[in-house]
Each structure stands twice: as structure tokens, then as C-alpha cells.
Amino acid sequence: MTTMRRVAPKRTLAAAAALALAGCAVGPDFVAPAAPPAGGYAAEKLGATSGAATQGGASQRFVTSMDIPGEWWKLFHSAALNRLIETALANNHDLKAAEAGLKAAREAVAAQQGFFYPNVAVTPNAYRQLQATGTLQPTLISAQSYFTLYTPQATVSYSPDIFGLNRRTVESLQAQADMQRFQAEATYLTLTSNVVVGAVQEASYRGQIAAVQKAVKAMRDLLAILRQEQKLGQVAEADVALQEAALAQAESALPVLQKQLAQQRDLLTALTGGLPSAPPPETFELSSLRLPQKLPLSLPANLVWQRPDVRAAEENLHSAQAQVGVALANRLPNFTLTADAGATATTLSQLFIPGNNFWLFGGELGQTIFAGGTLMHREAAAQASAVQAAEQYKSVVVNAMQNVADSLRAIQHDADGLKVAAAAEAAAAKSLTIAQGQRKLGMVSNATVLLAEQTYLNAMAARVQAEAMRYADTAALFQALGGGWWNRPHELDRVDNVAQAKVLDLNLYPGPQQAVKAEDYKVAAPH
């Protein structure tokens, strides 16, 4: 009988564990939302873009289902840009905060998983005691008044997860960790995209400043000629004054562009985690960048797992649905098993003598009968939150589709815009050359030359802006398609301990649509 009593708690715990594993988890089982039924991003077919004989004027075409490299910014073939992004990835504080948040979320999952196992506590106690010997009988055989009592004992408690309360809680926390994972990926993608676009914008400002400086030099040269001719009585003072006004107007554009360039440098410095007093050494010109000629165009069905924000919204929905199960399980009975075993003696040598040991085993069933409707309303709130998360997911998908569509249309119209801007600059340059030649012959007035100069200046600035727009919108397309995070080493998945490794989801990374090939990303030769 003694032997049977000693193993009874073990058998009961094993049976409870089996019951917990076999029990059903209440609440809805998560099923990933279906991909949108759309077959494309526009009502019309998207074709190749036309090229222009200028920097950044290469033609581009979309390749359906082409995969995106993990380091897509290297397709611009700029060593300075690569170094700047490496610095940003190493030092940006928003990215480091996202990585820390991911680690905290994974540790929360590992902590909650601990409730699947029994809780074992050891409490060795030692007391020095004086017992009353007057009218009370002594409690010790030796009848000593002073004694020391040693009581080491172990307590084991276990709550079988019969209705899946802990399983749904872990499921919700795991979904939140996965959501944090994709939010970190979104931070990574946003950072790299902002650096690329920031570098392009810096190059644009430098190009516009160079165009204005070129025009200012030409205007100063003409002004010097006019002043000389005025001394000889060949031109009127009004012509000189008109040229001086035009020169001043052109020079006034320089401080504005220089301010924008300085602020852009401050932005790039902040993105790389630095302070304005120590900007990065890299500088950018449009001539140092190359425009990819082949651009990936993922199908809408693939976009929903490529976009980090869509995946984060999906995991948010997953977590919200798991919370419905948590709310349901909290309304059902909760069963707890407790076992306590130990020994007690007045000397350490007597602790393990037969007769000094004790054990206790028991079970507790808890069921809330009345709580003022609290649990019912919590369940209703969880269900409403799940509906909210579902609608938020749909909204994120719609916005993702819009981002891709906007990028595709921008790329197509940018090519047309650059072609027109390049033609306008060439025409303005030709017109200015003709006007300057005719002026020397006395065939046109100085006002005509002045108008041709202003037209040429505006045309040069517009062409630079159109070139920069092609680079920026190409980068925006890579960002809109998810940035190829599934094709790079997953630094965010590195773990610090075995417990954390248990919560990694290997299904986060479905296989690529198509292997990345170097020939798929040829770049245009500079003009």
C-alpha cells in the first residue's frame, strides 16, 4: 500500500498531462486570408518604357515573377551608396529598437511556454523553537524545551491545459512575435529605401546647382560683354540693367538649392545614426548611379507574403483570433493538481529515517459562477477586436496594391517625362546658341537672348529633376514589392538561447518565386 501511494501522484500527473494534450483548444483556428483575386495592378497592360539620350534615360521593362535580390540597392552600381547603407544598418537607432522589440516578444513567448510544464518549488526550512511545557504536553519524544526543526520539502503544481487556455495564449504571443518580426523587416526596408531616395535627392540638388551655376556663368559673361558695349555706346543702359536683373534672379535660386542640399545631408546623417556635425563622407551625383533595365513585377498573389506590412497585419489578425480562444477558455473550468512531499526532524541525520517523511496530493477545480458579465464582455470584445484586425488587414492589402500600382505608373510616366525634358533642354540649348549668334550680328535684341537664357536654365533644371525621379521611383518599386528580405541572411532570426530557438517559425520564409540571376539585372551604360 505504501508503494502504491507513493507513485499515485506521478500517475495522476501523467494522466493529467495526457488529458491536456488530448484536449481541444477552444476558439477559432487561424487560417491565413486568401490572396486578392486580382491578376494585375492596372486595367491596361504595362509595357516597356521608352528611353532618352541622357543620363538615366535607359529604357526599362517589367519582368513578371522575377525575384528581388535581398540587397536590391546594389543594382544601382554605386559603391558609395552601398557603404552608406551599410553604415545606416549598423548604426540606425530605429532599427536597433525594432530588433530589441523582437527579442522581447520572443522571450515573452518562451516565458509563456513554461506554463506547459509543472511548477516545482523547493523550500528547505530550519527553525529554532521553544515549546511550552506547563499545561501542554510536549510534542517531542525527547520532551526537550528547546529544539531545532528541519523541514525540507518540494511542491509540484500543474494546471492541465484542458481547454487550451495556455495554448491559445502562446499562439497569440507567437503571432505578436511574428508581427514584431515583420515590423522589424518593415523598418529595415524603410531605412534602406529612405537612404537610396535620400542619396538620389542629394544628387538631384547637386545637379540642379551645377545647372544654375553654368547658367549664371553664361549670364555673367554676357553681362560683361554688354557693359563693354555700353561704354562704346553700342547698347543702351536699359539692356545692361535687364541683364543684371536676370543674373540676380538666377543667382537667387542658388541659396534655396544649397539650403535643400544641406538639409538633405542632415537627413542622410540622421539615417546613418550620426549627428549633423559629423556627416557621412559619401556624396552623390546622378552620373555615379546606374538605372536597372529589368524590373521585377510580382503577381498580386505573391505580394501578400512579400510585403512586411501585410505579413505584420496578418499576424495581428492571428493574434486577435487567438485571443478569442483565450476569452472563451477563461469562462470554462480550471483544474490544478498539487503535490507536496518532504521530511521533518530535529537533526539533519534523522531527516531520511522512516516515519519522518510526509506527502500531500490534491486537486482543485475552479469555475467562475458570477462576475457581473465581465468574462462575457471580454469575449465579445475579443471577437470585435478580431473583426477589427481583419478589416485592418484588408486595408493594408489594398494600400499595398495601390503602392505597387502607383510605382508602376510613375516609372512609365517618368520615362516619358525625361524624354520630353531632354528634348526641351536640347531645343533650348539650340535656341540659345542661335540667339547668341544673331545678337552678334545685330539681328535680335538683348531681350531675346535673355529669354533664351532663362528658358535654357529652366530646361536644364527640369531635366535633372526628371532624371532623379526615374531613380527614386525605381527604388520605390523595390520597396513597394517588399524589398527582397526573403533573399538575404536573416540577421533578425539569430537567437541567444535554446529556449528562444523553439519559438522560431521556419514557415515565415516561403521559397522565392524564381532564382535571382545576374543577367536579369543589367544596367544601362552611362551616356
Coordinates of C-alpha atoms in Angstrom, one line a residue:
M1 CA 0.0 0.0 0.0
T2 CA 2.8 2.3 0.8
T3 CA 4.4 1.8 -2.6
M4 CA 1.1 2.5 -4.4
R5 CA 0.5 5.7 -2.5
R6 CA 4.0 7.0 -3.4
V7 CA 3.5 6.5 -7.2
A8 CA -0.1 7.7 -7.3
P9 CA 0.8 11.4 -7.7
K10 CA 3.1 10.5 -10.6
R11 CA 0.4 8.5 -12.4
T12 CA -2.1 11.3 -11.8
L13 CA 0.2 13.9 -13.2
A14 CA 0.9 11.8 -16.3
A15 CA -2.8 11.2 -16.8
A16 CA -3.4 15.0 -16.5
A17 CA -0.7 15.7 -19.0
A18 CA -2.1 13.3 -21.4
L19 CA -5.6 14.8 -20.9
A20 CA -4.1 18.3 -21.6
L21 CA -2.5 17.2 -24.8
A22 CA -5.6 15.4 -26.0
G23 CA -7.9 18.3 -25.0
C24 CA -9.2 20.7 -27.6
A25 CA -8.3 24.3 -27.7
V26 CA -11.5 26.4 -27.8
G27 CA -11.8 29.3 -30.2
P28 CA -11.2 29.7 -33.9
D29 CA -8.2 28.0 -35.6
F30 CA -6.4 30.6 -37.6
V31 CA -6.4 30.3 -41.4
A32 CA -4.3 32.7 -43.4
P33 CA -6.5 35.1 -45.6
A34 CA -6.6 34.2 -49.2
A35 CA -4.6 36.3 -51.7
P36 CA -6.5 39.0 -53.6
P37 CA -8.1 37.7 -56.8
A38 CA -6.6 40.5 -59.0
G39 CA -4.4 39.4 -61.8
G40 CA -2.5 42.6 -62.2
Y41 CA -2.1 46.2 -60.9
A42 CA -3.7 48.1 -63.7
A43 CA -6.6 47.8 -66.1
E44 CA -4.3 48.1 -69.1
K45 CA -1.2 46.1 -69.9
L46 CA 2.0 47.6 -68.7
G47 CA 4.7 47.7 -71.4
A48 CA 8.3 48.7 -71.6
T49 CA 9.3 52.4 -71.0
S50 CA 10.9 54.4 -73.8
G51 CA 14.5 55.7 -73.4
A52 CA 16.1 59.1 -73.8
A53 CA 19.6 60.0 -74.8
T54 CA 20.6 61.4 -71.5
Q55 CA 21.9 60.2 -68.1
G56 CA 19.3 57.9 -66.5
G57 CA 17.5 57.7 -69.8
A58 CA 17.7 53.9 -70.5
S59 CA 14.6 52.1 -71.3
Q60 CA 13.1 49.8 -68.7
R61 CA 10.8 46.8 -68.9
F62 CA 8.9 44.8 -66.3
V63 CA 9.5 41.1 -65.9
T64 CA 6.7 39.1 -64.3
S65 CA 7.6 36.9 -61.4
M66 CA 11.3 38.0 -61.4
D67 CA 12.6 37.7 -57.9
I68 CA 14.1 40.6 -55.9
P69 CA 17.6 40.4 -54.5
G70 CA 18.0 40.9 -50.8
E71 CA 20.4 43.8 -51.3
W72 CA 18.4 45.4 -54.2
W73 CA 20.1 48.8 -53.8
K74 CA 23.3 47.3 -55.3
L75 CA 21.5 47.2 -58.7
F76 CA 22.3 51.0 -58.9
H77 CA 26.0 50.1 -59.0
S78 CA 27.2 52.7 -56.6
A79 CA 29.9 51.8 -54.1
A80 CA 29.3 55.0 -52.2
L81 CA 25.6 54.1 -51.8
N82 CA 26.5 50.6 -50.6
R83 CA 28.8 51.9 -48.0
L84 CA 26.2 54.5 -46.8
I85 CA 23.6 51.8 -46.4
E86 CA 26.0 49.5 -44.5
T87 CA 26.6 52.4 -42.1
A88 CA 22.9 53.0 -41.7
L89 CA 22.2 49.3 -41.0
A90 CA 24.9 49.2 -38.4
N91 CA 24.1 52.5 -36.6
N92 CA 20.4 53.4 -37.1
H93 CA 18.6 53.6 -33.8
D94 CA 15.2 52.8 -35.1
L95 CA 16.4 49.5 -36.5
K96 CA 18.2 48.6 -33.2
A97 CA 15.0 49.4 -31.3
A98 CA 13.0 47.2 -33.6
E99 CA 15.5 44.3 -33.1
A100 CA 15.2 44.8 -29.3
G101 CA 11.5 44.7 -29.5
L102 CA 11.6 41.5 -31.5
K103 CA 13.8 39.9 -28.9
A104 CA 11.5 41.0 -26.1
A105 CA 8.5 39.5 -28.0
R106 CA 10.3 36.2 -28.5
E107 CA 11.3 36.0 -24.8
A108 CA 7.6 36.6 -23.9
V109 CA 6.6 33.5 -25.9
A110 CA 9.3 31.4 -24.3
A111 CA 8.2 32.6 -20.9
Q112 CA 4.6 31.7 -21.6
Q113 CA 5.6 28.2 -22.9
G114 CA 6.9 27.5 -19.4
F115 CA 3.3 27.0 -18.2
F116 CA 3.0 23.8 -20.2
Y117 CA 5.2 22.2 -17.6
P118 CA 4.8 21.6 -13.8
N119 CA 6.0 24.2 -11.4
V120 CA 8.4 22.7 -9.0
A121 CA 9.5 24.7 -5.9
V122 CA 11.9 23.5 -3.1
T123 CA 11.6 25.1 0.3
P124 CA 14.1 23.9 2.9
N125 CA 13.2 25.4 6.3
A126 CA 15.1 25.4 9.6
Y127 CA 13.6 26.8 12.8
R128 CA 14.8 27.1 16.4
Q129 CA 11.9 26.9 18.8
L130 CA 11.0 26.9 22.5
Q131 CA 7.9 24.9 23.3
A132 CA 5.6 25.4 26.3
T133 CA 5.9 22.6 28.9
G134 CA 3.5 23.9 31.5
T135 CA 0.0 22.7 31.0
L136 CA 0.7 21.4 27.4
Q137 CA 2.0 18.0 26.6
P138 CA 5.4 18.1 24.9
T139 CA 5.3 17.5 21.1
L140 CA 8.7 15.8 21.0
I141 CA 9.5 12.3 22.2
S142 CA 12.6 13.6 24.0
A143 CA 10.4 16.2 25.8
Q144 CA 13.1 18.9 25.2
S145 CA 12.0 22.5 25.6
Y146 CA 14.5 23.9 23.0
F147 CA 14.8 22.2 19.7
T148 CA 15.6 22.9 16.0
L149 CA 13.2 21.7 13.4
Y150 CA 14.4 20.9 9.8
T151 CA 11.7 20.7 7.2
P152 CA 12.9 20.3 3.6
Q153 CA 10.0 19.9 1.1
A154 CA 9.2 20.0 -2.6
T155 CA 6.0 21.3 -4.0
V156 CA 4.8 20.5 -7.5
S157 CA 1.8 22.2 -9.1
Y158 CA 0.4 21.6 -12.5
S159 CA -2.6 23.0 -14.4
P160 CA -3.6 20.8 -17.3
D161 CA -4.4 22.9 -20.3
I162 CA -7.7 21.1 -20.9
F163 CA -9.5 23.8 -22.9
G164 CA -6.4 25.3 -24.5
L165 CA -6.1 28.5 -22.4
N166 CA -2.3 28.4 -22.4
R167 CA -2.1 27.1 -25.9
R168 CA -4.2 30.0 -27.2
T169 CA -2.1 32.4 -25.1
V170 CA 1.1 31.1 -26.5
E171 CA -0.4 31.2 -30.0
S172 CA -1.3 34.8 -29.5
L173 CA 2.1 35.7 -28.2
Q174 CA 3.8 33.8 -31.0
A175 CA 1.7 35.8 -33.5
Q176 CA 2.7 39.0 -31.8
A177 CA 6.4 38.0 -32.0
D178 CA 6.0 37.2 -35.7
M179 CA 4.2 40.6 -36.2
Q180 CA 7.2 42.2 -34.4
R181 CA 9.5 40.3 -36.8
F182 CA 7.8 41.8 -39.8
Q183 CA 7.6 45.2 -38.3
A184 CA 11.4 45.0 -37.9
E185 CA 11.6 43.9 -41.5
A186 CA 9.5 46.9 -42.5
T187 CA 11.8 49.2 -40.5
Y188 CA 14.8 47.6 -42.3
L189 CA 13.1 48.1 -45.7
T190 CA 12.0 51.7 -44.9
L191 CA 15.5 52.6 -43.8
T192 CA 17.3 51.3 -46.9
S193 CA 14.7 52.8 -49.2
N194 CA 15.0 56.2 -47.5
V195 CA 18.8 56.1 -47.8
V196 CA 18.5 55.3 -51.5
V197 CA 15.9 58.0 -52.2
G198 CA 17.9 60.4 -50.0
A199 CA 21.1 59.8 -52.0
V200 CA 19.1 60.3 -55.2
Q201 CA 17.7 63.6 -53.9
E202 CA 21.1 64.8 -52.9
A203 CA 22.4 64.0 -56.4
S204 CA 19.4 65.9 -57.8
Y205 CA 20.2 69.0 -55.8
R206 CA 23.8 68.9 -56.8
G207 CA 22.8 68.5 -60.5
Q208 CA 20.4 71.5 -60.2
I209 CA 23.1 73.6 -58.5
A210 CA 25.5 72.7 -61.3
A211 CA 22.9 73.7 -63.9
V212 CA 22.2 77.1 -62.2
Q213 CA 26.0 77.8 -61.8
K214 CA 26.5 77.0 -65.5
A215 CA 23.7 79.4 -66.5
V216 CA 25.0 82.1 -64.1
K217 CA 28.4 81.9 -65.6
A218 CA 27.0 82.4 -69.1
M219 CA 24.9 85.3 -67.9
R220 CA 27.9 86.9 -66.2
D221 CA 29.9 86.6 -69.4
L222 CA 27.2 88.2 -71.4
L223 CA 26.8 91.0 -68.8
A224 CA 30.5 91.7 -69.1
I225 CA 30.1 92.0 -72.9
L226 CA 27.1 94.3 -72.5
R227 CA 28.9 96.6 -70.1
Q228 CA 31.8 96.9 -72.5
E229 CA 29.4 97.6 -75.4
Q230 CA 27.7 100.2 -73.3
K231 CA 31.0 102.0 -72.8
L232 CA 31.3 102.1 -76.6
G233 CA 27.8 103.3 -77.0
Q234 CA 26.6 100.2 -78.8
V235 CA 23.9 99.2 -76.3
A236 CA 21.6 101.1 -74.1
E237 CA 21.8 101.2 -70.3
A238 CA 18.4 99.5 -70.2
D239 CA 19.8 96.4 -71.8
V240 CA 22.6 96.2 -69.2
A241 CA 20.1 96.7 -66.4
L242 CA 17.8 94.0 -67.8
Q243 CA 20.8 91.5 -67.9
E244 CA 21.8 92.4 -64.4
A245 CA 18.2 91.7 -63.2
A246 CA 18.2 88.3 -65.0
L247 CA 21.5 87.4 -63.4
A248 CA 20.3 88.4 -60.0
Q249 CA 17.2 86.3 -60.4
A250 CA 19.3 83.2 -61.5
E251 CA 21.7 83.7 -58.6
S252 CA 18.8 83.8 -56.1
A253 CA 18.0 80.2 -56.9
L254 CA 21.4 79.0 -55.6
P255 CA 20.8 79.7 -51.8
V256 CA 17.5 77.8 -52.0
L257 CA 19.1 74.8 -53.6
Q258 CA 22.1 74.9 -51.3
K259 CA 19.8 75.0 -48.3
Q260 CA 17.9 72.0 -49.6
L261 CA 21.2 70.2 -50.2
A262 CA 22.5 70.9 -46.7
Q263 CA 19.2 69.7 -45.2
Q264 CA 19.3 66.6 -47.3
R265 CA 22.8 65.9 -46.0
D266 CA 21.5 66.3 -42.4
L267 CA 18.8 63.7 -43.2
L268 CA 21.3 61.2 -44.5
T269 CA 23.4 61.8 -41.5
A270 CA 20.4 61.1 -39.2
L271 CA 19.5 57.9 -41.1
T272 CA 23.0 56.6 -40.5
G273 CA 22.7 57.3 -36.8
G274 CA 25.1 60.3 -36.8
L275 CA 24.9 63.9 -35.7
P276 CA 24.8 66.8 -38.1
S277 CA 28.3 67.9 -37.1
A278 CA 29.7 64.6 -38.5
P279 CA 28.1 63.9 -41.9
P280 CA 29.0 60.8 -43.8
P281 CA 31.9 61.1 -46.2
E282 CA 29.9 59.8 -49.2
T283 CA 28.5 62.3 -51.7
F284 CA 26.3 61.6 -54.7
E285 CA 26.0 62.7 -58.3
L286 CA 23.5 61.3 -60.8
S287 CA 26.3 60.3 -63.1
S288 CA 27.5 57.8 -60.4
L289 CA 24.3 55.9 -60.4
R290 CA 23.1 53.3 -63.0
L291 CA 19.4 52.6 -63.8
P292 CA 18.4 48.9 -63.8
Q293 CA 16.8 48.0 -67.2
K294 CA 14.8 45.0 -66.0
L295 CA 12.4 45.5 -63.1
P296 CA 10.6 42.7 -61.2
L297 CA 6.8 42.7 -61.2
S298 CA 5.5 40.2 -58.7
L299 CA 2.0 38.9 -59.0
P300 CA -0.6 40.2 -56.6
A301 CA -0.9 36.7 -55.1
N302 CA 2.8 36.8 -54.1
L303 CA 2.7 40.4 -52.9
V304 CA 0.7 39.5 -49.8
W305 CA 3.6 37.4 -48.4
Q306 CA 6.4 39.7 -49.8
R307 CA 5.2 42.9 -48.1
P308 CA 6.4 43.1 -44.4
D309 CA 3.4 45.3 -43.5
V310 CA 0.9 42.9 -45.0
R311 CA 2.6 40.0 -43.1
A312 CA 2.5 42.0 -39.9
A313 CA -1.2 42.7 -40.3
E314 CA -1.8 39.0 -40.9
E315 CA 0.0 38.1 -37.7
N316 CA -2.0 40.8 -35.9
L317 CA -5.2 39.1 -37.1
H318 CA -3.8 35.8 -36.0
S319 CA -3.1 37.1 -32.5
A320 CA -6.6 38.7 -32.3
Q321 CA -8.3 35.4 -33.2
A322 CA -6.2 33.5 -30.7
Q323 CA -7.4 36.0 -28.0
V324 CA -11.0 34.9 -28.8
G325 CA -9.9 31.4 -27.7
V326 CA -8.3 32.8 -24.6
A327 CA -11.5 34.7 -23.6
L328 CA -13.6 31.5 -24.2
A329 CA -11.2 29.4 -22.1
N330 CA -11.4 31.8 -19.2
R331 CA -15.1 31.1 -19.0
L332 CA -14.5 27.4 -18.6
P333 CA -13.4 25.4 -15.5
N334 CA -9.8 25.4 -14.5
F335 CA -8.2 22.4 -12.9
T336 CA -5.0 22.4 -10.8
L337 CA -3.0 19.5 -9.4
T338 CA -0.7 20.0 -6.4
A339 CA 1.7 17.6 -4.8
D340 CA 3.8 18.3 -1.7
A341 CA 6.5 15.9 -0.3
G342 CA 9.2 16.3 2.3
A343 CA 10.5 15.3 5.7
T344 CA 10.8 16.8 9.2
A345 CA 13.2 16.1 12.0
T346 CA 15.1 17.8 14.8
T347 CA 18.5 16.8 13.4
L348 CA 19.8 16.6 9.8
S349 CA 20.8 13.0 10.3
Q350 CA 17.2 11.9 11.1
L351 CA 15.6 13.6 8.0
F352 CA 15.6 10.4 6.0
I353 CA 14.6 8.0 8.8
P354 CA 11.3 6.2 8.0
G355 CA 8.4 7.9 9.8
N356 CA 9.7 11.4 9.4
N357 CA 8.6 11.8 5.8
F358 CA 5.3 13.2 4.6
W359 CA 3.5 13.9 1.4
L360 CA 0.3 15.5 0.3
F361 CA -1.6 15.4 -3.1
G362 CA -4.7 17.2 -4.1
G363 CA -6.6 18.7 -6.9
E364 CA -8.5 22.0 -7.2
L365 CA -11.3 22.8 -9.6
G366 CA -12.2 26.4 -10.2
Q367 CA -15.2 27.8 -12.1
T368 CA -16.4 31.4 -12.1
I369 CA -20.1 31.4 -11.4
F370 CA -20.8 35.1 -11.5
A371 CA -18.6 38.0 -12.3
G372 CA -21.0 40.7 -13.3
G373 CA -20.8 39.8 -17.0
T374 CA -17.0 40.6 -17.1
L375 CA -16.0 37.4 -18.9
M376 CA -18.9 37.6 -21.3
H377 CA -18.0 41.2 -22.3
R378 CA -14.3 40.3 -22.6
E379 CA -15.2 37.5 -25.1
A380 CA -17.4 40.0 -27.0
A381 CA -14.5 42.5 -27.0
A382 CA -12.1 39.9 -28.3
Q383 CA -14.4 39.0 -31.1
A384 CA -14.8 42.6 -32.1
S385 CA -11.0 43.0 -32.0
A386 CA -10.7 40.1 -34.4
V387 CA -13.1 41.7 -36.8
Q388 CA -11.2 45.0 -36.5
A389 CA -7.9 43.2 -37.2
A390 CA -9.5 41.5 -40.3
E391 CA -10.6 44.8 -41.7
Q392 CA -7.2 46.4 -40.9
Y393 CA -5.6 43.5 -42.8
K394 CA -7.8 44.2 -45.9
S395 CA -6.9 47.8 -45.7
V396 CA -3.2 47.1 -45.6
V397 CA -3.5 44.8 -48.7
V398 CA -5.4 47.5 -50.6
N399 CA -2.8 50.1 -49.7
A400 CA 0.0 47.6 -50.8
M401 CA -1.7 47.1 -54.1
Q402 CA -2.0 50.8 -54.6
N403 CA 1.7 51.4 -53.7
V404 CA 2.8 49.0 -56.4
A405 CA 0.3 50.4 -59.0
D406 CA 1.5 54.0 -58.2
S407 CA 5.1 53.0 -58.6
L408 CA 4.5 51.3 -61.9
R409 CA 2.6 54.2 -63.3
A410 CA 5.2 56.6 -62.0
I411 CA 8.0 54.6 -63.7
Q412 CA 6.2 54.7 -67.0
H413 CA 5.3 58.4 -66.9
D414 CA 8.8 59.3 -65.6
A415 CA 10.3 57.8 -68.7
D416 CA 8.0 59.9 -70.9
G417 CA 8.8 63.0 -68.7
L418 CA 12.5 62.6 -69.0
K419 CA 12.3 62.1 -72.8
V420 CA 10.3 65.4 -73.1
A421 CA 12.6 67.2 -70.6
A422 CA 15.7 66.1 -72.5
A423 CA 14.2 67.2 -75.8
A424 CA 13.2 70.5 -74.3
E425 CA 16.7 71.1 -73.0
A426 CA 18.3 70.3 -76.4
A427 CA 15.8 72.7 -78.1
A428 CA 16.5 75.4 -75.5
A429 CA 20.3 75.0 -75.9
K430 CA 19.9 75.2 -79.7
S431 CA 17.7 78.3 -79.4
L432 CA 20.2 80.0 -77.1
T433 CA 23.1 79.3 -79.4
I434 CA 21.1 80.8 -82.4
A435 CA 20.1 83.8 -80.4
Q436 CA 23.6 84.5 -79.2
G437 CA 24.9 84.3 -82.8
Q438 CA 22.1 86.5 -84.1
R439 CA 22.8 89.1 -81.4
K440 CA 26.4 89.4 -82.5
L441 CA 25.1 90.1 -86.0
G442 CA 22.6 92.6 -84.6
M443 CA 19.6 90.6 -85.9
V444 CA 17.9 90.2 -82.4
S445 CA 17.7 92.3 -79.3
N446 CA 19.3 91.5 -76.0
A447 CA 15.8 90.7 -74.6
T448 CA 15.6 87.8 -77.0
V449 CA 18.9 86.4 -75.8
L450 CA 17.8 86.9 -72.2
L451 CA 14.6 85.0 -72.8
A452 CA 16.6 82.2 -74.4
E453 CA 18.9 82.1 -71.4
Q454 CA 16.1 81.8 -68.9
T455 CA 14.4 79.1 -71.0
Y456 CA 17.6 77.1 -71.1
L457 CA 18.2 77.4 -67.3
N458 CA 14.6 76.2 -66.6
A459 CA 15.0 73.3 -69.1
M460 CA 18.3 72.1 -67.5
A461 CA 16.8 72.1 -64.0
A462 CA 13.7 70.2 -65.3
R463 CA 15.9 67.6 -67.0
V464 CA 17.9 67.0 -63.8
Q465 CA 14.7 66.6 -61.8
A466 CA 13.3 64.2 -64.3
E467 CA 16.4 62.1 -64.2
A468 CA 16.3 61.9 -60.4
M469 CA 12.7 61.0 -60.5
R470 CA 13.4 57.9 -62.5
Y471 CA 15.9 56.6 -59.9
A472 CA 13.7 57.5 -57.0
D473 CA 10.6 55.8 -58.4
T474 CA 12.6 52.7 -59.4
A475 CA 13.7 52.5 -55.7
A476 CA 10.1 53.0 -54.7
L477 CA 9.1 50.0 -56.8
F478 CA 11.5 47.7 -55.0
Q479 CA 10.2 49.0 -51.7
A480 CA 6.6 48.5 -52.7
L481 CA 7.3 44.9 -53.7
G482 CA 8.8 44.0 -50.3
G483 CA 12.5 44.7 -50.9
G484 CA 13.6 41.0 -51.2
W485 CA 14.0 40.4 -47.5
W486 CA 13.5 36.7 -48.0
N487 CA 16.6 36.5 -50.1
R488 CA 19.1 37.9 -47.6
P489 CA 20.6 36.4 -44.4
H490 CA 18.1 36.8 -41.7
E491 CA 20.1 38.6 -39.0
L492 CA 16.8 39.2 -37.1
D493 CA 16.4 35.5 -36.6
R494 CA 19.6 35.0 -34.7
V495 CA 18.8 33.6 -31.2
D496 CA 20.6 33.8 -27.9
N497 CA 19.5 30.6 -26.2
V498 CA 17.8 27.3 -26.9
A499 CA 14.5 28.4 -25.4
Q500 CA 14.3 31.2 -27.8
A501 CA 15.1 28.9 -30.7
K502 CA 12.0 26.9 -30.0
V503 CA 9.7 29.8 -31.0
L504 CA 11.2 30.5 -34.4
D505 CA 8.8 29.9 -37.3
L506 CA 10.5 28.4 -40.3
N507 CA 7.4 29.0 -42.4
L508 CA 8.0 32.7 -42.3
Y509 CA 10.1 32.4 -45.4
P510 CA 8.4 30.7 -48.4
G511 CA 10.6 29.9 -51.3
P512 CA 11.5 32.6 -53.8
Q513 CA 9.4 32.8 -57.0
Q514 CA 12.4 32.4 -59.2
A515 CA 16.2 32.3 -58.6
V516 CA 17.9 35.6 -58.9
K517 CA 20.2 35.7 -61.9
A518 CA 22.8 38.4 -62.5
E519 CA 21.8 38.8 -66.2
D520 CA 18.3 39.8 -65.1
Y521 CA 19.7 43.0 -63.7
K522 CA 21.7 44.5 -66.4
V523 CA 22.3 48.2 -66.1
A524 CA 22.4 50.9 -68.7
A525 CA 25.8 52.2 -69.7
P526 CA 26.3 55.9 -68.8
H527 CA 25.7 58.4 -71.6

